[in-house]
Amino acid sequence: VALQLAAAGLPVPRRLFVSSQVAPHDGPYGRLLGMGRAELADELGGLFTRLGGQPTGSLFELGLDLLVKDIEANKRYRRPAPPQLPCGITVIGWTDDREIPMPLMGGWRKLSEDCRYALLDGDHFEFLSAPDALCAEITLDLTGAA
């Protein structure tokens, strides 16, 4: 989106925040890419339960449909060379992330001269609970204190 905004001459984000993702030119990557709908339903159901919800009903089906479409789009997305982004990047990794460990995210520094890495405690989906450490990293960059 940042590249498309810049190409259209529109305002671009001040900063891009990336959590647990390989750089566009290093992907696609991840265990979820090889899963079918039933396996993804199990993964999403486990996440719903972990967050205190019930994996039933139309909200779950909507989430599953979005996840399946996101995975399919991710499989098709190819970027042969790193694009130069018109903004800084903060790359956030998690100490217990088994999906995308921090060493796999090194490619982001090729997209911007202003690229900062932060390793926080937690797993791949820790960002969903908006931990204080994550909020502090975002605040750090948006206030210009980094």
N, C-alpha and C. Protein backbone atom coordinates (compact mmCIF):
# COMPACT_ATOMS: atom_id res chain seq x y z
N VAL A 1 0.84 -1.18 0.00
CA VAL A 1 0.00 0.00 0.00
C VAL A 1 0.88 1.25 0.00
N ALA A 2 1.96 1.25 0.78
CA ALA A 2 2.86 2.41 0.81
C ALA A 2 3.44 2.70 -0.58
N LEU A 3 3.81 1.66 -1.31
CA LEU A 3 4.33 1.84 -2.67
C LEU A 3 3.26 2.38 -3.61
N GLN A 4 2.05 1.86 -3.48
CA GLN A 4 0.96 2.32 -4.35
C GLN A 4 0.59 3.77 -4.05
N LEU A 5 0.59 4.15 -2.78
CA LEU A 5 0.31 5.53 -2.42
C LEU A 5 1.37 6.46 -3.01
N ALA A 6 2.64 6.08 -2.88
CA ALA A 6 3.72 6.90 -3.40
C ALA A 6 3.62 7.03 -4.93
N ALA A 7 3.32 5.93 -5.60
CA ALA A 7 3.20 5.94 -7.07
C ALA A 7 2.05 6.84 -7.52
N ALA A 8 1.01 6.94 -6.71
CA ALA A 8 -0.14 7.77 -7.06
C ALA A 8 0.04 9.23 -6.63
N GLY A 9 1.18 9.53 -6.01
CA GLY A 9 1.43 10.89 -5.56
C GLY A 9 0.63 11.28 -4.32
N LEU A 10 0.20 10.29 -3.58
CA LEU A 10 -0.59 10.52 -2.37
C LEU A 10 0.30 10.47 -1.14
N PRO A 11 -0.16 11.00 -0.02
CA PRO A 11 0.64 10.92 1.21
C PRO A 11 0.94 9.47 1.58
N VAL A 12 2.14 9.24 2.04
CA VAL A 12 2.56 7.89 2.43
C VAL A 12 2.62 7.81 3.95
N PRO A 13 2.59 6.61 4.49
CA PRO A 13 2.70 6.48 5.95
C PRO A 13 4.05 6.99 6.44
N ARG A 14 4.07 7.48 7.64
CA ARG A 14 5.33 7.91 8.24
C ARG A 14 6.23 6.70 8.49
N ARG A 15 5.59 5.57 8.83
CA ARG A 15 6.36 4.39 9.19
C ARG A 15 5.53 3.14 8.92
N LEU A 16 6.20 2.08 8.52
CA LEU A 16 5.58 0.78 8.33
C LEU A 16 6.00 -0.11 9.50
N PHE A 17 5.03 -0.73 10.15
CA PHE A 17 5.31 -1.66 11.25
C PHE A 17 5.01 -3.07 10.75
N VAL A 18 5.99 -3.95 10.88
CA VAL A 18 5.88 -5.32 10.39
C VAL A 18 6.12 -6.25 11.55
N SER A 19 5.20 -7.19 11.77
CA SER A 19 5.35 -8.17 12.84
C SER A 19 5.36 -9.57 12.24
N SER A 20 6.44 -10.29 12.50
CA SER A 20 6.52 -11.71 12.14
C SER A 20 6.27 -11.98 10.66
N GLN A 21 6.95 -11.25 9.79
CA GLN A 21 6.82 -11.47 8.35
C GLN A 21 8.18 -11.37 7.68
N VAL A 22 8.40 -12.22 6.69
CA VAL A 22 9.60 -12.07 5.88
C VAL A 22 9.40 -10.90 4.93
N ALA A 23 10.49 -10.33 4.45
CA ALA A 23 10.41 -9.24 3.49
C ALA A 23 9.76 -9.74 2.19
N PRO A 24 9.12 -8.84 1.45
CA PRO A 24 8.40 -9.26 0.23
C PRO A 24 9.24 -10.05 -0.76
N HIS A 25 10.51 -9.70 -0.91
CA HIS A 25 11.37 -10.38 -1.87
C HIS A 25 11.92 -11.71 -1.32
N ASP A 26 11.67 -12.00 -0.04
CA ASP A 26 12.12 -13.25 0.57
C ASP A 26 11.01 -14.29 0.69
N GLY A 27 9.83 -13.95 0.27
CA GLY A 27 8.67 -14.83 0.47
C GLY A 27 8.23 -15.49 -0.81
N PRO A 28 7.14 -16.21 -0.73
CA PRO A 28 6.38 -16.44 0.50
C PRO A 28 7.06 -17.48 1.39
N TYR A 29 6.73 -17.41 2.66
CA TYR A 29 7.32 -18.32 3.63
C TYR A 29 6.33 -18.57 4.75
N GLY A 30 6.31 -19.80 5.25
CA GLY A 30 5.53 -20.09 6.43
C GLY A 30 4.79 -21.41 6.37
N ARG A 31 4.61 -21.98 7.51
CA ARG A 31 3.94 -23.27 7.68
C ARG A 31 2.48 -23.22 7.22
N LEU A 32 1.81 -22.10 7.43
CA LEU A 32 0.40 -21.99 7.09
C LEU A 32 0.16 -22.09 5.58
N LEU A 33 1.16 -21.77 4.78
CA LEU A 33 1.01 -21.79 3.32
C LEU A 33 0.71 -23.19 2.79
N GLY A 34 1.10 -24.21 3.51
CA GLY A 34 0.88 -25.58 3.06
C GLY A 34 -0.39 -26.22 3.61
N MET A 35 -1.18 -25.45 4.34
CA MET A 35 -2.38 -26.00 4.97
C MET A 35 -3.63 -25.81 4.11
N GLY A 36 -4.51 -26.81 4.18
CA GLY A 36 -5.81 -26.71 3.54
C GLY A 36 -6.81 -26.04 4.48
N ARG A 37 -8.02 -25.88 4.02
CA ARG A 37 -9.06 -25.18 4.78
C ARG A 37 -9.31 -25.83 6.15
N ALA A 38 -9.36 -27.14 6.20
CA ALA A 38 -9.64 -27.83 7.47
C ALA A 38 -8.52 -27.58 8.49
N GLU A 39 -7.28 -27.66 8.02
CA GLU A 39 -6.16 -27.40 8.92
C GLU A 39 -6.14 -25.94 9.38
N LEU A 40 -6.44 -25.03 8.48
CA LEU A 40 -6.50 -23.62 8.84
C LEU A 40 -7.63 -23.36 9.83
N ALA A 41 -8.74 -24.08 9.68
CA ALA A 41 -9.85 -23.96 10.64
C ALA A 41 -9.39 -24.39 12.02
N ASP A 42 -8.62 -25.47 12.09
CA ASP A 42 -8.09 -25.92 13.39
C ASP A 42 -7.16 -24.86 13.99
N GLU A 43 -6.28 -24.28 13.18
CA GLU A 43 -5.37 -23.24 13.66
C GLU A 43 -6.14 -22.03 14.17
N LEU A 44 -7.11 -21.58 13.38
CA LEU A 44 -7.89 -20.40 13.76
C LEU A 44 -8.73 -20.69 15.00
N GLY A 45 -9.30 -21.89 15.06
CA GLY A 45 -10.07 -22.29 16.24
C GLY A 45 -9.22 -22.27 17.50
N GLY A 46 -8.00 -22.75 17.39
CA GLY A 46 -7.09 -22.72 18.54
C GLY A 46 -6.76 -21.30 18.96
N LEU A 47 -6.60 -20.42 17.99
CA LEU A 47 -6.32 -19.02 18.30
C LEU A 47 -7.53 -18.36 18.96
N PHE A 48 -8.71 -18.61 18.43
CA PHE A 48 -9.94 -18.08 19.05
C PHE A 48 -10.01 -18.51 20.52
N THR A 49 -9.80 -19.80 20.77
CA THR A 49 -9.88 -20.35 22.12
C THR A 49 -8.82 -19.72 23.03
N ARG A 50 -7.61 -19.61 22.52
CA ARG A 50 -6.52 -19.01 23.30
C ARG A 50 -6.83 -17.58 23.71
N LEU A 51 -7.54 -16.86 22.86
CA LEU A 51 -7.90 -15.48 23.16
C LEU A 51 -9.20 -15.36 23.96
N GLY A 52 -9.76 -16.51 24.35
CA GLY A 52 -10.94 -16.50 25.20
C GLY A 52 -12.26 -16.56 24.46
N GLY A 53 -12.24 -16.81 23.18
CA GLY A 53 -13.47 -16.86 22.39
C GLY A 53 -13.90 -18.29 22.10
N GLN A 54 -14.99 -18.39 21.39
CA GLN A 54 -15.51 -19.69 20.95
C GLN A 54 -15.44 -19.75 19.43
N PRO A 55 -14.78 -20.76 18.86
CA PRO A 55 -14.65 -20.85 17.41
C PRO A 55 -15.90 -21.41 16.74
N THR A 56 -16.99 -20.67 16.81
CA THR A 56 -18.24 -21.11 16.19
C THR A 56 -18.92 -19.92 15.53
N GLY A 57 -19.87 -20.22 14.67
CA GLY A 57 -20.74 -19.19 14.11
C GLY A 57 -20.16 -18.44 12.94
N SER A 58 -20.90 -17.42 12.55
CA SER A 58 -20.58 -16.67 11.34
C SER A 58 -19.29 -15.86 11.47
N LEU A 59 -18.97 -15.39 12.67
CA LEU A 59 -17.73 -14.64 12.84
C LEU A 59 -16.51 -15.54 12.59
N PHE A 60 -16.59 -16.76 13.08
CA PHE A 60 -15.50 -17.71 12.83
C PHE A 60 -15.39 -18.01 11.34
N GLU A 61 -16.51 -18.25 10.67
CA GLU A 61 -16.49 -18.55 9.23
C GLU A 61 -15.95 -17.37 8.43
N LEU A 62 -16.30 -16.16 8.83
CA LEU A 62 -15.77 -14.97 8.16
C LEU A 62 -14.26 -14.91 8.34
N GLY A 63 -13.80 -15.13 9.57
CA GLY A 63 -12.36 -15.13 9.83
C GLY A 63 -11.63 -16.21 9.03
N LEU A 64 -12.23 -17.39 8.95
CA LEU A 64 -11.63 -18.48 8.20
C LEU A 64 -11.57 -18.15 6.71
N ASP A 65 -12.66 -17.60 6.17
CA ASP A 65 -12.66 -17.21 4.75
C ASP A 65 -11.56 -16.19 4.47
N LEU A 66 -11.41 -15.21 5.36
CA LEU A 66 -10.37 -14.20 5.19
C LEU A 66 -8.97 -14.81 5.27
N LEU A 67 -8.79 -15.72 6.21
CA LEU A 67 -7.50 -16.38 6.37
C LEU A 67 -7.14 -17.18 5.11
N VAL A 68 -8.10 -17.95 4.59
CA VAL A 68 -7.86 -18.74 3.38
C VAL A 68 -7.48 -17.83 2.21
N LYS A 69 -8.20 -16.73 2.05
CA LYS A 69 -7.91 -15.80 0.95
C LYS A 69 -6.56 -15.11 1.15
N ASP A 70 -6.23 -14.78 2.39
CA ASP A 70 -4.94 -14.17 2.69
C ASP A 70 -3.80 -15.13 2.36
N ILE A 71 -3.97 -16.38 2.72
CA ILE A 71 -2.94 -17.40 2.44
C ILE A 71 -2.77 -17.56 0.93
N GLU A 72 -3.88 -17.60 0.19
CA GLU A 72 -3.81 -17.76 -1.27
C GLU A 72 -3.11 -16.56 -1.91
N ALA A 73 -3.42 -15.36 -1.44
CA ALA A 73 -2.76 -14.16 -1.97
C ALA A 73 -1.27 -14.19 -1.64
N ASN A 74 -0.94 -14.62 -0.44
CA ASN A 74 0.46 -14.71 -0.03
C ASN A 74 1.23 -15.69 -0.91
N LYS A 75 0.62 -16.80 -1.26
CA LYS A 75 1.28 -17.80 -2.10
C LYS A 75 1.62 -17.24 -3.48
N ARG A 76 0.77 -16.35 -3.99
CA ARG A 76 0.96 -15.82 -5.35
C ARG A 76 1.85 -14.58 -5.40
N TYR A 77 2.07 -13.94 -4.27
CA TYR A 77 2.81 -12.68 -4.27
C TYR A 77 4.30 -12.93 -4.46
N ARG A 78 4.86 -12.34 -5.48
CA ARG A 78 6.29 -12.49 -5.76
C ARG A 78 6.89 -11.10 -5.98
N ARG A 79 8.01 -10.88 -5.40
CA ARG A 79 8.74 -9.62 -5.55
C ARG A 79 10.18 -10.01 -5.83
N PRO A 80 10.63 -9.99 -7.08
CA PRO A 80 11.96 -10.49 -7.40
C PRO A 80 13.10 -9.67 -6.78
N ALA A 81 12.87 -8.40 -6.57
CA ALA A 81 13.90 -7.55 -5.96
C ALA A 81 13.24 -6.66 -4.91
N PRO A 82 14.00 -6.27 -3.89
CA PRO A 82 13.41 -5.44 -2.85
C PRO A 82 13.08 -4.04 -3.36
N PRO A 83 11.83 -3.60 -3.21
CA PRO A 83 11.47 -2.24 -3.59
C PRO A 83 11.95 -1.25 -2.53
N GLN A 84 12.22 -0.04 -2.91
CA GLN A 84 12.56 0.99 -1.93
C GLN A 84 11.27 1.62 -1.43
N LEU A 85 11.05 1.51 -0.14
CA LEU A 85 9.85 2.08 0.45
C LEU A 85 10.05 3.56 0.76
N PRO A 86 8.97 4.33 0.65
CA PRO A 86 9.05 5.77 0.89
C PRO A 86 8.92 6.14 2.36
N CYS A 87 9.17 5.19 3.23
CA CYS A 87 9.01 5.45 4.67
C CYS A 87 9.95 4.53 5.45
N GLY A 88 10.07 4.81 6.74
CA GLY A 88 10.86 3.95 7.61
C GLY A 88 10.09 2.68 7.94
N ILE A 89 10.81 1.70 8.46
CA ILE A 89 10.22 0.41 8.81
C ILE A 89 10.65 0.02 10.22
N THR A 90 9.71 -0.46 11.00
CA THR A 90 10.03 -1.09 12.27
C THR A 90 9.63 -2.55 12.14
N VAL A 91 10.61 -3.44 12.29
CA VAL A 91 10.40 -4.87 12.15
C VAL A 91 10.35 -5.47 13.55
N ILE A 92 9.24 -6.10 13.87
CA ILE A 92 9.03 -6.63 15.22
C ILE A 92 9.02 -8.15 15.17
N GLY A 93 9.92 -8.73 15.93
CA GLY A 93 9.98 -10.18 16.07
C GLY A 93 9.63 -10.56 17.49
N TRP A 94 9.40 -11.84 17.69
CA TRP A 94 8.96 -12.36 18.99
C TRP A 94 9.86 -13.51 19.39
N THR A 95 10.27 -13.52 20.66
CA THR A 95 11.24 -14.50 21.15
C THR A 95 10.81 -15.95 20.95
N ASP A 96 9.51 -16.22 21.05
CA ASP A 96 9.01 -17.60 20.95
C ASP A 96 8.29 -17.87 19.63
N ASP A 97 8.56 -17.08 18.61
CA ASP A 97 7.87 -17.24 17.32
C ASP A 97 8.46 -18.41 16.56
N ARG A 98 7.68 -19.46 16.39
CA ARG A 98 8.12 -20.63 15.63
C ARG A 98 7.73 -20.54 14.16
N GLU A 99 6.85 -19.60 13.83
CA GLU A 99 6.39 -19.42 12.45
C GLU A 99 7.43 -18.64 11.62
N ILE A 100 7.78 -17.46 12.10
CA ILE A 100 8.74 -16.59 11.41
C ILE A 100 9.73 -16.06 12.45
N PRO A 101 10.80 -16.80 12.74
CA PRO A 101 11.78 -16.31 13.71
C PRO A 101 12.51 -15.06 13.19
N MET A 102 12.98 -14.24 14.10
CA MET A 102 13.63 -12.98 13.76
C MET A 102 14.73 -13.12 12.70
N PRO A 103 15.58 -14.15 12.73
CA PRO A 103 16.63 -14.24 11.69
C PRO A 103 16.10 -14.28 10.26
N LEU A 104 14.85 -14.70 10.07
CA LEU A 104 14.27 -14.75 8.73
C LEU A 104 13.77 -13.38 8.25
N MET A 105 13.78 -12.39 9.13
CA MET A 105 13.23 -11.08 8.78
C MET A 105 14.31 -10.06 8.40
N GLY A 106 15.53 -10.50 8.21
CA GLY A 106 16.63 -9.59 7.91
C GLY A 106 16.49 -8.84 6.60
N GLY A 107 15.72 -9.36 5.67
CA GLY A 107 15.58 -8.73 4.36
C GLY A 107 14.89 -7.38 4.36
N TRP A 108 14.19 -7.04 5.42
CA TRP A 108 13.50 -5.75 5.47
C TRP A 108 14.47 -4.58 5.38
N ARG A 109 15.69 -4.74 5.85
CA ARG A 109 16.64 -3.61 5.84
C ARG A 109 17.02 -3.20 4.42
N LYS A 110 16.74 -4.04 3.44
CA LYS A 110 17.02 -3.69 2.05
C LYS A 110 15.96 -2.75 1.46
N LEU A 111 14.84 -2.57 2.16
CA LEU A 111 13.74 -1.77 1.63
C LEU A 111 13.75 -0.32 2.07
N SER A 112 14.53 0.00 3.08
CA SER A 112 14.56 1.37 3.58
C SER A 112 15.86 1.63 4.33
N GLU A 113 16.40 2.83 4.16
CA GLU A 113 17.59 3.20 4.93
C GLU A 113 17.25 3.36 6.41
N ASP A 114 15.98 3.61 6.70
CA ASP A 114 15.51 3.78 8.07
C ASP A 114 14.75 2.53 8.49
N CYS A 115 15.50 1.52 8.90
CA CYS A 115 14.89 0.24 9.30
C CYS A 115 15.40 -0.11 10.70
N ARG A 116 14.47 -0.35 11.59
CA ARG A 116 14.81 -0.66 12.98
C ARG A 116 14.16 -1.99 13.35
N TYR A 117 14.89 -2.80 14.12
CA TYR A 117 14.41 -4.11 14.57
C TYR A 117 14.16 -4.09 16.07
N ALA A 118 13.11 -4.78 16.49
CA ALA A 118 12.82 -4.93 17.92
C ALA A 118 12.40 -6.38 18.15
N LEU A 119 12.99 -7.01 19.16
CA LEU A 119 12.64 -8.38 19.54
C LEU A 119 11.91 -8.31 20.87
N LEU A 120 10.66 -8.76 20.87
CA LEU A 120 9.82 -8.69 22.07
C LEU A 120 9.49 -10.09 22.57
N ASP A 121 9.13 -10.18 23.84
CA ASP A 121 8.74 -11.46 24.43
C ASP A 121 7.37 -11.88 23.91
N GLY A 122 7.27 -13.14 23.50
CA GLY A 122 5.98 -13.67 23.07
C GLY A 122 6.11 -14.54 21.85
N ASP A 123 4.94 -14.98 21.35
CA ASP A 123 4.93 -15.85 20.18
C ASP A 123 4.36 -15.11 18.96
N HIS A 124 4.14 -15.84 17.90
CA HIS A 124 3.74 -15.28 16.61
C HIS A 124 2.49 -14.39 16.68
N PHE A 125 1.55 -14.75 17.52
CA PHE A 125 0.29 -14.00 17.61
C PHE A 125 0.22 -13.07 18.81
N GLU A 126 1.34 -12.83 19.46
CA GLU A 126 1.36 -12.00 20.65
C GLU A 126 0.83 -10.59 20.40
N PHE A 127 1.03 -10.09 19.19
CA PHE A 127 0.58 -8.73 18.86
C PHE A 127 -0.92 -8.55 19.06
N LEU A 128 -1.68 -9.63 18.97
CA LEU A 128 -3.14 -9.54 19.10
C LEU A 128 -3.58 -9.05 20.47
N SER A 129 -2.75 -9.26 21.48
CA SER A 129 -3.10 -8.80 22.83
C SER A 129 -2.57 -7.39 23.11
N ALA A 130 -1.94 -6.77 22.11
CA ALA A 130 -1.39 -5.41 22.24
C ALA A 130 -0.59 -5.25 23.54
N PRO A 131 0.46 -6.06 23.71
CA PRO A 131 1.24 -5.95 24.95
C PRO A 131 1.89 -4.57 25.08
N ASP A 132 2.16 -4.19 26.30
CA ASP A 132 2.76 -2.89 26.58
C ASP A 132 4.06 -2.68 25.81
N ALA A 133 4.86 -3.74 25.68
CA ALA A 133 6.14 -3.62 24.98
C ALA A 133 5.93 -3.26 23.50
N LEU A 134 4.91 -3.82 22.89
CA LEU A 134 4.60 -3.50 21.49
C LEU A 134 4.12 -2.06 21.37
N CYS A 135 3.23 -1.66 22.26
CA CYS A 135 2.74 -0.28 22.24
C CYS A 135 3.89 0.71 22.45
N ALA A 136 4.85 0.34 23.28
CA ALA A 136 6.01 1.20 23.53
C ALA A 136 6.88 1.34 22.28
N GLU A 137 7.06 0.26 21.53
CA GLU A 137 7.85 0.32 20.29
C GLU A 137 7.17 1.22 19.26
N ILE A 138 5.87 1.10 19.14
CA ILE A 138 5.13 1.93 18.19
C ILE A 138 5.19 3.39 18.61
N THR A 139 4.99 3.64 19.88
CA THR A 139 5.07 5.01 20.40
C THR A 139 6.45 5.61 20.17
N LEU A 140 7.48 4.80 20.40
CA LEU A 140 8.86 5.25 20.21
C LEU A 140 9.07 5.80 18.80
N ASP A 141 8.60 5.07 17.81
CA ASP A 141 8.80 5.49 16.43
C ASP A 141 7.86 6.62 16.00
N LEU A 142 6.66 6.62 16.47
CA LEU A 142 5.72 7.65 16.04
C LEU A 142 5.96 8.99 16.73
N THR A 143 6.67 8.98 17.84
CA THR A 143 7.00 10.24 18.52
C THR A 143 8.38 10.75 18.11
N GLY A 144 9.08 9.96 17.30
CA GLY A 144 10.39 10.37 16.83
C GLY A 144 11.50 10.18 17.84
N ALA A 145 11.25 9.39 18.87
CA ALA A 145 12.25 9.19 19.92
C ALA A 145 13.26 8.11 19.58
N ALA A 146 12.99 7.32 18.53
CA ALA A 146 13.89 6.22 18.19
C ALA A 146 15.17 6.72 17.57
